[in-house]
Every structure is written in C-alpha cells, then in structure tokens.
Short mmCIF file of N, CA and C in Angstrom, two decimals:
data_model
loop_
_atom_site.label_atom_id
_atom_site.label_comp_id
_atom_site.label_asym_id
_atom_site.label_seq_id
_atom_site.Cartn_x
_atom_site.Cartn_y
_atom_site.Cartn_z
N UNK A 1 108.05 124.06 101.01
CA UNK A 1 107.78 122.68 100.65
C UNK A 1 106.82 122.66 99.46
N UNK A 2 106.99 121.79 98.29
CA UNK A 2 106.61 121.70 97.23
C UNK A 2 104.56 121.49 97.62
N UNK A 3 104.32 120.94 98.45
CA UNK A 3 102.72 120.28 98.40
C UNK A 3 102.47 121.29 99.33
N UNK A 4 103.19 121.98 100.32
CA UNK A 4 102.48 123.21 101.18
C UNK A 4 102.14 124.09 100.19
N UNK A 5 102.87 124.77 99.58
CA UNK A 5 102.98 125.97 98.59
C UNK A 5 102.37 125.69 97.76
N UNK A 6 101.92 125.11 96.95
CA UNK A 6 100.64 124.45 96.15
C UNK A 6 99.09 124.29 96.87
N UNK A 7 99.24 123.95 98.24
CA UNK A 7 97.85 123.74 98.99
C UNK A 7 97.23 125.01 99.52
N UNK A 8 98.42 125.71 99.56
CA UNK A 8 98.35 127.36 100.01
C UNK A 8 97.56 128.08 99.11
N UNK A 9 98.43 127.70 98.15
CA UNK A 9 97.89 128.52 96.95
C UNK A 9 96.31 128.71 96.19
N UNK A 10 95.67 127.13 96.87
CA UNK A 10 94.77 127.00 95.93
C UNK A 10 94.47 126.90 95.16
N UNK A 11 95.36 126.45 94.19
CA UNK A 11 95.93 126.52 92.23
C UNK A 11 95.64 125.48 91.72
N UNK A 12 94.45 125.00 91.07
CA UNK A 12 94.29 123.71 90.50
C UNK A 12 94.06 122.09 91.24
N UNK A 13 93.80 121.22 90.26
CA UNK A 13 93.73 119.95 90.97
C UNK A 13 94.83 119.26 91.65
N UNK A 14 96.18 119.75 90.58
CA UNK A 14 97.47 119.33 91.06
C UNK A 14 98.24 120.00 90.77
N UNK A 15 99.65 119.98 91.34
CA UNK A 15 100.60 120.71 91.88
C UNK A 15 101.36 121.34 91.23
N UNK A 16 101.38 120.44 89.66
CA UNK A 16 102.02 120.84 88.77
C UNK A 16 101.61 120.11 87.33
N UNK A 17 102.20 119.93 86.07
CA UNK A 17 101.46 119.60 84.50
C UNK A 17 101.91 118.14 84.61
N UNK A 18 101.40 117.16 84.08
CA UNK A 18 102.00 116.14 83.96
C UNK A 18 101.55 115.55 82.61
N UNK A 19 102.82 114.50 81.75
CA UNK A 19 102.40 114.34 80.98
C UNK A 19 100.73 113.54 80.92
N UNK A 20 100.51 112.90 82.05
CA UNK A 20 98.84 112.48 81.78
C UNK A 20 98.48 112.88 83.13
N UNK A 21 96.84 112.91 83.01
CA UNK A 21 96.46 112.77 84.42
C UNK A 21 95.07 111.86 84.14
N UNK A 22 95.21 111.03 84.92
CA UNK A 22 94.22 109.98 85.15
C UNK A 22 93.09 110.18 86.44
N UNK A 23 91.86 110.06 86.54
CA UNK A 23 91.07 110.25 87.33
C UNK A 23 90.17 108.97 87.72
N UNK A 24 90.35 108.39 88.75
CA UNK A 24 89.76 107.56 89.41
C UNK A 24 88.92 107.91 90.22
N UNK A 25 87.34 107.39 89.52
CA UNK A 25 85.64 107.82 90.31
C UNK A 25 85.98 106.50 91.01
N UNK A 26 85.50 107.69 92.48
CA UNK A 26 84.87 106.69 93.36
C UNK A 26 83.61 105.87 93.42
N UNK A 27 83.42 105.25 94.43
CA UNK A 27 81.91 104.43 93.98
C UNK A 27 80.81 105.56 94.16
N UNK A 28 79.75 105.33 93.23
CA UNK A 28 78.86 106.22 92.75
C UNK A 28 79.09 107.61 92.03
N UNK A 29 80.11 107.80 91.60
CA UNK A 29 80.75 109.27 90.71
C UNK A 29 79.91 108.89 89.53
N UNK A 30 79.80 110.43 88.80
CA UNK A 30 79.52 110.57 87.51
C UNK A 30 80.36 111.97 86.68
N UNK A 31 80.37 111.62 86.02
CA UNK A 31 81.35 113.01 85.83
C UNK A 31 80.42 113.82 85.02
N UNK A 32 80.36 114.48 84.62
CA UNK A 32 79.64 116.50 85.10
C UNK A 32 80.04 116.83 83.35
N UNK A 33 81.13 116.76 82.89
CA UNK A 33 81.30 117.35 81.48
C UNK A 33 82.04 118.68 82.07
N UNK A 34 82.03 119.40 82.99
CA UNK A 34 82.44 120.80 83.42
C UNK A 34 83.87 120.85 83.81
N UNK A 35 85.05 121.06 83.48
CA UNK A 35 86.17 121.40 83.69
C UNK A 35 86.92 121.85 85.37
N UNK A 36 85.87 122.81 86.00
CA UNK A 36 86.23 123.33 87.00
C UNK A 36 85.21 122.04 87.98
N UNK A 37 85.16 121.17 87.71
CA UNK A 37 84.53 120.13 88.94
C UNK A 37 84.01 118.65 87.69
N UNK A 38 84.92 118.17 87.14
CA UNK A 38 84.75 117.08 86.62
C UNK A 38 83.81 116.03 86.68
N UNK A 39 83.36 115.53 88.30
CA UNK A 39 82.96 114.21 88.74
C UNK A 39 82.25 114.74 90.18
N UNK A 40 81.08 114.21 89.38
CA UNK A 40 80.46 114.67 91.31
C UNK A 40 79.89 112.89 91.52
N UNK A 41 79.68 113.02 93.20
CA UNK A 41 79.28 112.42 93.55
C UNK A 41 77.97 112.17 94.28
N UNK A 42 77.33 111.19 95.00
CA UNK A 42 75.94 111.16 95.60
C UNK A 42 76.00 111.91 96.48
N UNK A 43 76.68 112.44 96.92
CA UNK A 43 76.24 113.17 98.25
C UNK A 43 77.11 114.06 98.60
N UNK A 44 77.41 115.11 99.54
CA UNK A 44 78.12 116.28 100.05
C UNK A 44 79.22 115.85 100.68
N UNK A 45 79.36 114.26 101.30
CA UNK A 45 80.72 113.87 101.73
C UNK A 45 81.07 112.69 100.55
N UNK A 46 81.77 113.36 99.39
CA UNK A 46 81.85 111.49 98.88
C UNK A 46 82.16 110.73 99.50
N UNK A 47 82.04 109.39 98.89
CA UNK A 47 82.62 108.39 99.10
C UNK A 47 84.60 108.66 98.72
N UNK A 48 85.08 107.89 99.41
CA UNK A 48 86.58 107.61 99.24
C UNK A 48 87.08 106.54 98.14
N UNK A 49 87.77 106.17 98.00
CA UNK A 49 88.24 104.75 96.91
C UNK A 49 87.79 103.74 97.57
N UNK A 50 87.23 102.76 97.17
CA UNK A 50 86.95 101.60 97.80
C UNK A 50 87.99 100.83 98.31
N UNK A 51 88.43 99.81 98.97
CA UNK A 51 89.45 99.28 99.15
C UNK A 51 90.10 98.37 98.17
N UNK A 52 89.10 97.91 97.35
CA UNK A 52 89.92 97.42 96.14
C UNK A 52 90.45 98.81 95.60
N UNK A 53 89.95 99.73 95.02
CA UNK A 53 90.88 100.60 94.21
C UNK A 53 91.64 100.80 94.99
N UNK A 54 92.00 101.37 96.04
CA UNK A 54 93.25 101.80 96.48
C UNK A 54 94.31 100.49 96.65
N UNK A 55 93.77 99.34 96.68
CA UNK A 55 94.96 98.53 96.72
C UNK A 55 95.27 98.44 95.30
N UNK A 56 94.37 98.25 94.03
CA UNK A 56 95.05 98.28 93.09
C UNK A 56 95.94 99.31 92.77
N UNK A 57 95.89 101.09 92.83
CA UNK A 57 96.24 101.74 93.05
C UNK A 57 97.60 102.05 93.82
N UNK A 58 97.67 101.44 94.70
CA UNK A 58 99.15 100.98 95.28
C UNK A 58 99.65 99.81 94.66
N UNK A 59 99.16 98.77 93.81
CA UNK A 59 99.52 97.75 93.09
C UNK A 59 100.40 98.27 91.78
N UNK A 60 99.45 99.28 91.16
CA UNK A 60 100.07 99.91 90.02
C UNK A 60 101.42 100.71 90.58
N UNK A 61 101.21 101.67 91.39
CA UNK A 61 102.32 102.63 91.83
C UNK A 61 103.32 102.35 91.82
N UNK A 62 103.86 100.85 92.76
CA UNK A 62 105.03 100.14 92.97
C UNK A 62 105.27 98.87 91.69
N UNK A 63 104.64 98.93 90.97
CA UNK A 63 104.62 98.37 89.69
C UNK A 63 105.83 99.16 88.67
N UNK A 64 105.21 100.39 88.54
CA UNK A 64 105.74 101.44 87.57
C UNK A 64 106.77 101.87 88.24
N UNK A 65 106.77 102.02 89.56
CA UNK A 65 107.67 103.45 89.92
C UNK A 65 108.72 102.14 90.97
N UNK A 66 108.65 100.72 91.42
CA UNK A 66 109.53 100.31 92.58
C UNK A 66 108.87 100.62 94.11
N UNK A 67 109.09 99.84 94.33
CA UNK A 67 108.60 99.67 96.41
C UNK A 67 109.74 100.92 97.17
N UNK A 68 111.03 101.12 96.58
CA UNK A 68 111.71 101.84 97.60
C UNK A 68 111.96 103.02 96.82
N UNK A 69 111.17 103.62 96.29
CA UNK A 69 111.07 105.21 95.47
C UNK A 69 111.00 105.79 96.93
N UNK A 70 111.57 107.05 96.99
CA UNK A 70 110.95 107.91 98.30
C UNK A 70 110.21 108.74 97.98
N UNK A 71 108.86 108.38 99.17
CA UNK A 71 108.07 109.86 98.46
C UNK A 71 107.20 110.53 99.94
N UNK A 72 106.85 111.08 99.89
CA UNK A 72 106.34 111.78 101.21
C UNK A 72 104.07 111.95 100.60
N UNK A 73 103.61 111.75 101.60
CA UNK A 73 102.04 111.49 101.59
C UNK A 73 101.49 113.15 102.75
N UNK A 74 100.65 113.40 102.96
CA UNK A 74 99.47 114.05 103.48
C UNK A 74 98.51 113.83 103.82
N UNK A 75 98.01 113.47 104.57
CA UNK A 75 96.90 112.89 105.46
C UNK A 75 95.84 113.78 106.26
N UNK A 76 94.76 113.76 105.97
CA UNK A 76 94.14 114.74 106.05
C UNK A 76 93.62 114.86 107.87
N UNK A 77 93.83 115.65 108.61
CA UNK A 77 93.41 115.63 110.31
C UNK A 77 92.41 116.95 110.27
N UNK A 78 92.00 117.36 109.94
CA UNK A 78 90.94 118.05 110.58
C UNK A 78 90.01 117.98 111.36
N UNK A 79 89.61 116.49 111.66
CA UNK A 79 88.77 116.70 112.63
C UNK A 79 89.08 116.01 113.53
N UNK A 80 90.92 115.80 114.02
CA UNK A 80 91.50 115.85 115.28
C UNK A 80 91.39 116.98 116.01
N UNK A 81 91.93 116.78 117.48
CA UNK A 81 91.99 117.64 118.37
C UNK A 81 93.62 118.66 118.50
N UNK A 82 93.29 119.31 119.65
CA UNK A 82 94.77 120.01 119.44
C UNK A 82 95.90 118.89 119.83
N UNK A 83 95.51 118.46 120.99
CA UNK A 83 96.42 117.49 121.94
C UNK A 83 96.94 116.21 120.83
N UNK A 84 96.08 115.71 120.18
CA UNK A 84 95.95 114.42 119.33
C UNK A 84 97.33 114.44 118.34
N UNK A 85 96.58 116.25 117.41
CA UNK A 85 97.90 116.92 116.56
C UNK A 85 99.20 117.25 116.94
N UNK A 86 99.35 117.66 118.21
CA UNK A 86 100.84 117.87 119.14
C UNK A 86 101.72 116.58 118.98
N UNK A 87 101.00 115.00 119.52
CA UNK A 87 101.12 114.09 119.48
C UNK A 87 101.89 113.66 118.15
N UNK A 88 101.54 113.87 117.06
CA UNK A 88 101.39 113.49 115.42
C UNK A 88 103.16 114.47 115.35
N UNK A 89 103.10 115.62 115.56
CA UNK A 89 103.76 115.94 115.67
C UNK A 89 104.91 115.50 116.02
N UNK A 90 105.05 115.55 117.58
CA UNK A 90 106.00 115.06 118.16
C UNK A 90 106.98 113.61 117.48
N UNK A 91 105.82 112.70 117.29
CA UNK A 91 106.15 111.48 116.22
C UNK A 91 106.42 111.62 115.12
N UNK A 92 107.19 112.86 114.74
CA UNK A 92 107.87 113.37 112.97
C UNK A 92 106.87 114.14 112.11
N UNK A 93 105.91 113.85 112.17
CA UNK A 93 104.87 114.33 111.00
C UNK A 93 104.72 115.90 111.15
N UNK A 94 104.82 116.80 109.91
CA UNK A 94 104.72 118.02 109.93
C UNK A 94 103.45 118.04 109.93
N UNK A 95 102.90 118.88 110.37
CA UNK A 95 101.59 119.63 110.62
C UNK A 95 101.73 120.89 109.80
N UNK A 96 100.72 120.84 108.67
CA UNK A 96 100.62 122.45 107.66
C UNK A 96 99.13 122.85 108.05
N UNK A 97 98.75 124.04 107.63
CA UNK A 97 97.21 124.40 107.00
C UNK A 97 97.48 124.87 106.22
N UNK A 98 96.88 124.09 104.96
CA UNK A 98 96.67 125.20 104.07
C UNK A 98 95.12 125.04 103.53
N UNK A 99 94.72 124.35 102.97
CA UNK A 99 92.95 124.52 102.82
C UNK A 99 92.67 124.08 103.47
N UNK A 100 92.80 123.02 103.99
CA UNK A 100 92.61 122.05 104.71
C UNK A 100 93.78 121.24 106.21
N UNK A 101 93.77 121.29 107.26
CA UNK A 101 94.69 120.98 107.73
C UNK A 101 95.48 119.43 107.35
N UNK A 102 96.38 118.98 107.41
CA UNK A 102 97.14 117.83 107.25
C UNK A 102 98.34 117.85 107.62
N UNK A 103 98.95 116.34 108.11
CA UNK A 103 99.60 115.98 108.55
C UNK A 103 100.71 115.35 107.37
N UNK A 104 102.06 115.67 107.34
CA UNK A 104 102.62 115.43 106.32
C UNK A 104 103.97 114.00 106.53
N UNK A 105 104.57 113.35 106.05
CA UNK A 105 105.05 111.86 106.32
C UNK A 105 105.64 111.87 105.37
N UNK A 106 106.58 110.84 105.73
CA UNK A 106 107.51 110.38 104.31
C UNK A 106 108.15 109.19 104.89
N UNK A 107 108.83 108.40 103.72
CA UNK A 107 108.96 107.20 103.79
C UNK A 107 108.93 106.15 102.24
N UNK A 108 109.79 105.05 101.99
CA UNK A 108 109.49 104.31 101.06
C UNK A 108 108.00 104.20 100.19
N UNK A 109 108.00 104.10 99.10
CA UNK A 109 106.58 103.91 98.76
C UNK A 109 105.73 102.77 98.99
N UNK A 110 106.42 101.82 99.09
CA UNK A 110 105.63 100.61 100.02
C UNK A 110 105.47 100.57 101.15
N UNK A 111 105.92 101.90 101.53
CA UNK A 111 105.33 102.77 103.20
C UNK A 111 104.48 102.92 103.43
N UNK A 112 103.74 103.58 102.36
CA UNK A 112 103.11 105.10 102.20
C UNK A 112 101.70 104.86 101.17
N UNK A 113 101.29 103.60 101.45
CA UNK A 113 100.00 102.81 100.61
C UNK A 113 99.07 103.31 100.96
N UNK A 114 97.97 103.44 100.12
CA UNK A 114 96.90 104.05 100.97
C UNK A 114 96.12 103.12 102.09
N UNK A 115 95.85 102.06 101.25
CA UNK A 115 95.14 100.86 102.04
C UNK A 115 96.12 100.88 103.54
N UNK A 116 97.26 101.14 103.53
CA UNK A 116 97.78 100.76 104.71
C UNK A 116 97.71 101.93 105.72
N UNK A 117 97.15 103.47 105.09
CA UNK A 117 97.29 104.57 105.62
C UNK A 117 96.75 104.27 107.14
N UNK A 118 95.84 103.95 107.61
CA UNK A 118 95.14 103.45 108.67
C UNK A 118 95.73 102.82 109.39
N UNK A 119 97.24 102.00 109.35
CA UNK A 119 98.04 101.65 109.69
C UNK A 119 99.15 102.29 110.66
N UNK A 120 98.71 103.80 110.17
CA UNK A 120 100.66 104.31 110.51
C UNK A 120 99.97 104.96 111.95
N UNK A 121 100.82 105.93 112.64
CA UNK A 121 101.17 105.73 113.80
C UNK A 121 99.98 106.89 114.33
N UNK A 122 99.27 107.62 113.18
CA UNK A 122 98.26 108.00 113.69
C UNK A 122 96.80 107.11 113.67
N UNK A 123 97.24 106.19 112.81
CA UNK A 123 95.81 104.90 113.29
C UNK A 123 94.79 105.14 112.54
N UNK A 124 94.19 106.65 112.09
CA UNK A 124 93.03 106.93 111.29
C UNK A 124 93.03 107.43 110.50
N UNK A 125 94.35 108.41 110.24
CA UNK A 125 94.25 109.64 109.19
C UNK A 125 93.89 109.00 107.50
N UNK A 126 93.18 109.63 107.04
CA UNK A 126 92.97 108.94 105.43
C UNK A 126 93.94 109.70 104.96
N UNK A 127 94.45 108.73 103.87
CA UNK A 127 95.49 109.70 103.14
C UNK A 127 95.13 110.63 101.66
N UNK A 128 95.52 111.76 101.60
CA UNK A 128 94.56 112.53 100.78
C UNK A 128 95.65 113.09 99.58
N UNK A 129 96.83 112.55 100.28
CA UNK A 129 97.81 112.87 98.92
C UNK A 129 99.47 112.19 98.76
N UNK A 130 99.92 111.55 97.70
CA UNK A 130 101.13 110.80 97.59
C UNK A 130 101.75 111.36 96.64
N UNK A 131 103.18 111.26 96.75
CA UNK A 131 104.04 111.96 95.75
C UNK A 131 105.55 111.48 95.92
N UNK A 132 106.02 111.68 94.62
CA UNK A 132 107.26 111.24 95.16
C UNK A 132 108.26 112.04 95.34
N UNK A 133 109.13 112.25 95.97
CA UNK A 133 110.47 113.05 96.46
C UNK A 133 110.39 114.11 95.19
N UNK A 134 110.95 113.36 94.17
CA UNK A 134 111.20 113.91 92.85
C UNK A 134 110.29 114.17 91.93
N UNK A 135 109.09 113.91 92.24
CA UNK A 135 107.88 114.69 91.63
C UNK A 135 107.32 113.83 90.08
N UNK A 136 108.14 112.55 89.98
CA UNK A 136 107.83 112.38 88.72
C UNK A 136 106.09 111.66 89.04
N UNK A 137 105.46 111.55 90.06
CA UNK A 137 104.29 111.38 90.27
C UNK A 137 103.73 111.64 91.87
N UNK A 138 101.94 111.80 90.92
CA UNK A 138 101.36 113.10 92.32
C UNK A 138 100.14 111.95 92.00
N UNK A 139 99.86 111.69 93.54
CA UNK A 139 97.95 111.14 94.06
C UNK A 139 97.36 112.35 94.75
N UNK A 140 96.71 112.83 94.34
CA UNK A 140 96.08 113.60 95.20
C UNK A 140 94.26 112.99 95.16
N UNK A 141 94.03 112.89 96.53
CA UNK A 141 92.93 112.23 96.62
C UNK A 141 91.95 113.54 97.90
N UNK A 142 91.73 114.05 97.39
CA UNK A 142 91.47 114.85 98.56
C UNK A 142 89.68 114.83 99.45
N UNK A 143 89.82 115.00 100.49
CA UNK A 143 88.56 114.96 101.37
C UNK A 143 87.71 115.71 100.75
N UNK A 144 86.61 114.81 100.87
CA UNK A 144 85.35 115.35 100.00
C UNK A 144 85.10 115.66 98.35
N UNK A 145 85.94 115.14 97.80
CA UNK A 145 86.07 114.69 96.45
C UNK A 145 85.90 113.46 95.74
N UNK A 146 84.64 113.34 94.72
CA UNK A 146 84.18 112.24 94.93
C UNK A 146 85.09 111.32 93.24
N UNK A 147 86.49 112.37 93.46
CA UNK A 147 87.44 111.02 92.77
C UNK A 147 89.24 111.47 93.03
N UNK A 148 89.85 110.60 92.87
CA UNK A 148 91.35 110.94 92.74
C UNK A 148 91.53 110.94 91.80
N UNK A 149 92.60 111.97 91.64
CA UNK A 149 93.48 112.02 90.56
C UNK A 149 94.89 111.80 90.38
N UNK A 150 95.62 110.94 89.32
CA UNK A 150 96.41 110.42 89.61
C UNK A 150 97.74 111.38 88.65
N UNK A 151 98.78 112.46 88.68
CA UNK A 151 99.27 112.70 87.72
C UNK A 151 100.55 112.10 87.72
N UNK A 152 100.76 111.85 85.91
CA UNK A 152 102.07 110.62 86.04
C UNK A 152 102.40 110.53 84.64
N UNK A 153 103.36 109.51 84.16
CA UNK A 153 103.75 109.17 82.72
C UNK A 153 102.86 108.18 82.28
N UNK A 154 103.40 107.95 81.21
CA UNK A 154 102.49 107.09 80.33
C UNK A 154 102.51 105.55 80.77
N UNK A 155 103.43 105.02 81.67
CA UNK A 155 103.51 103.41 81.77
C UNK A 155 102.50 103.55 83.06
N UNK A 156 102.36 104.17 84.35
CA UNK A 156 101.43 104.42 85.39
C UNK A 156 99.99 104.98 84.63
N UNK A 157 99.86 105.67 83.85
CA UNK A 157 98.52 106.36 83.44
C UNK A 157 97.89 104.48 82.55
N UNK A 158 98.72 104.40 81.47
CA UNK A 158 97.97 102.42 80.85
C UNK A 158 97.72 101.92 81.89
N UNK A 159 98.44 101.57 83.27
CA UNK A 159 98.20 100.56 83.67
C UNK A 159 96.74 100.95 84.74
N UNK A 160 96.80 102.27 85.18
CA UNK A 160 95.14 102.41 85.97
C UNK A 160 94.12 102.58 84.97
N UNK A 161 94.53 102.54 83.60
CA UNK A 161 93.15 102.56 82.61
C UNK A 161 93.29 101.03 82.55
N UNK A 162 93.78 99.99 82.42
CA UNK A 162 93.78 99.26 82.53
C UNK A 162 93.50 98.17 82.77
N UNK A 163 92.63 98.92 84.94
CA UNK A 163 92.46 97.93 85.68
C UNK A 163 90.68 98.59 85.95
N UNK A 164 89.81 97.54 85.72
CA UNK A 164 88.28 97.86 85.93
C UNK A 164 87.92 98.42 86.38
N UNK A 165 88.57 97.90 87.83
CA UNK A 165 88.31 98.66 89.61
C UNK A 165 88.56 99.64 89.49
N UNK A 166 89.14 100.30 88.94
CA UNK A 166 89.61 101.63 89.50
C UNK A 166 88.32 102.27 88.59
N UNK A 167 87.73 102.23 87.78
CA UNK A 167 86.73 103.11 86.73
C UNK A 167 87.77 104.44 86.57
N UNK A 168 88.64 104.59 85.82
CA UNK A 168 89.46 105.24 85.50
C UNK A 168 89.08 106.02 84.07
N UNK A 169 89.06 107.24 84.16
CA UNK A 169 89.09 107.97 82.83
C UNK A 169 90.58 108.94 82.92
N UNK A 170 90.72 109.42 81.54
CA UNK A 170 91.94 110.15 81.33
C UNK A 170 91.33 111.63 81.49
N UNK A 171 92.04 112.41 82.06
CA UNK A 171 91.44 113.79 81.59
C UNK A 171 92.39 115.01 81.22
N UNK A 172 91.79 115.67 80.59
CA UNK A 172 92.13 116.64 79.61
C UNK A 172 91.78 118.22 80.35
N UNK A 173 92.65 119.38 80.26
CA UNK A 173 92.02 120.30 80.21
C UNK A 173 91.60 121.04 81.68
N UNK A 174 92.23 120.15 83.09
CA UNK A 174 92.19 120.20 84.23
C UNK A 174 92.76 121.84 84.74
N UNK A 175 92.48 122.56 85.44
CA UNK A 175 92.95 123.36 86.28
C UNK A 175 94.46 122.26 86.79
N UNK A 176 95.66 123.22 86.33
CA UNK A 176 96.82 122.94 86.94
C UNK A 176 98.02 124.09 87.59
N UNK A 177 98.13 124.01 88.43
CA UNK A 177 98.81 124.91 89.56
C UNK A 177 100.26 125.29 88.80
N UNK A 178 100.84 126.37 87.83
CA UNK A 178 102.02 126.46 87.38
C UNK A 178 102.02 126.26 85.72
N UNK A 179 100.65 125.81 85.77
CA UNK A 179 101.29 125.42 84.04
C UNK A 179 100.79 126.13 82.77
N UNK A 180 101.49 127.24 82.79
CA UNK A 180 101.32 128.83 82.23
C UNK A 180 101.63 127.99 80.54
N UNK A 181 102.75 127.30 80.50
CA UNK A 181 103.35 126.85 79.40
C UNK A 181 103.76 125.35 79.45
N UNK A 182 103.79 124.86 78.49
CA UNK A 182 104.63 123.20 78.01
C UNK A 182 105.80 123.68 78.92
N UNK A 183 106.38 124.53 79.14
CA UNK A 183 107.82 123.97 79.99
C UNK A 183 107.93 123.07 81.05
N UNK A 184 106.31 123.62 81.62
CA UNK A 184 106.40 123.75 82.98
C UNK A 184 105.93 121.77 83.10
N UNK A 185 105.70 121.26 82.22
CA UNK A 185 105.37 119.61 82.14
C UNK A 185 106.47 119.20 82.63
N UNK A 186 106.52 118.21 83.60
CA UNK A 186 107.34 117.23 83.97
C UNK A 186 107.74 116.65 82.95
N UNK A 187 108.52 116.27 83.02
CA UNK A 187 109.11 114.83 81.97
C UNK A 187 108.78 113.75 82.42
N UNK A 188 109.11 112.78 81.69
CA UNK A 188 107.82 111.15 81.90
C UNK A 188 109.07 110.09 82.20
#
C-alpha cells in the first residue's frame, strides 16, 4: 500500500514530489528557517489545525478536486487499546504500524473531512493523513507536528495561500520520500 510503504520507510515529509507543497502552521507555529524541521511549535505536543483551518481546508479540497474523488485517510490510534483496535478493525479499517500506529479508511472525499474525522465510526481518531486514490493529492498532518502539509497542483496550492486562516506558506526544498529526480513529480 502506497502510505504504508512510505510510513515504513521513514522517507521525508511526504510520500512522494509534488508540483507544490503548501504548509499550514498551526496556532502558535513559527517556522525555524531549517529544512529538516521547518515550523516548530510552543510546546512538545503541538497544537492541531484549529477548526476553522481544517474546515477551510476541506473547503478548498472539494473545491479543486470534487466531493466524490475517492481517496483513503489515516487516523492516528496509538493511544487506543488492543480490544478498541480489534473493534476498528472488524468495522473495515486496516490497522498498519509503521512510525506510528494508524488506522486506515477510505471513502468519498466529502467522507473523509477532517473536521468531520471525529465523526466516523471510531468517534475520536484525529486524522493525520488524506490522499487521494490516484495520488494527485497528499494531507499529511501528522501527530505532534506543529503544521500540515498539503502536497498538490497549482489550483489547490492558490487557493490555501489564499485563505488567512490557514497561515499558509509555500515550501521549497522539503525532505521527499522517492524524489531522486524530476521524473519522479506527479503531474498537476
């Protein structure tokens, strides 16, 4: 699976090159100037997206990309139990480890919102990563990172620089998992 084998690996911020990647600080981020850790935050657990960004954030997504794109999310469970995870299981969701344990889902992209993550059938899991089937875009928001990053084309990258809430910068120069060469860039 494309986001196991990448999480395994440990290879960068994201999974693969994209023509942009956009980074959304959470509340209180500052970013660092340093390449290998961009944006730190106040404290040892950041903060997450506020709930306005992530709804704008799902505002933009289904903007650019359509409500019924299929894409599959990751949700971070680590500090479930065994019984809880069996459960998650049983109800479709793959269960991986790879740095981190998570629970994996799929579904429409107006499924698969973050704001609504709290919603689905595990009730709490935050969601720590979105993508679509076909890869032409990756959220990876991961636990204890005090920003997401969004990789994507150019009509999704304008529109989160775009929007205030999100405090969005572009970035350059990121650790990326595969991308030895320009081939390896998605197309936009």
């Amino acid at each position: 699976m494309w986001f196991s084998g990448w999480a395994k690996a440990d290879d960068g911020f994201l999974p693969a090159a994209y023509p942009r990647c956009i980074a959304i600080l959470h509340p209180g981020t500052t970013e660092t100037g340093d390449t290998a850790m961009p944006f730190t935050g106040p404290d040892a657990a950041d903060e997450d997206m506020s709930e306005d960004q992530a709804r704008t954030l799902d505002r933009a997504l289904i903007e650019s990309y359509g409500a019924d794109v299929a894409c599959s999310f990751a949700r971070y469970g680590g500090f479930l139990g065994a019984a809880a995870g069996e459960k998650l299981v049983e109800k479709g969701y793959l269960s991986t480890e790879a740095r981190l344990p998570y629970f994996i889902g799929s579904g429409q992209l107006s499924e698969c919102s973050f704001v609504d993550a709290s919603n689905d059938e595990g009730g709490f899991l935050p969601q720590s990563f979105l993508w679509a089937d076909d890869h032409r875009f990756v959220v990876c928001s991961e636990p204890d990172l005090a920003f997401t990053l969004v990789g994507c084309g150019g009509e999704l990258a304008d529109n989160l620089l775009s929007q205030p809430v999100l405090n969005a910068r572009e970035c350059f120069g990121l650790p990326v998992a595969g991308a030895v060469s320009p081939d390896h860039v998605l197309p936009e």
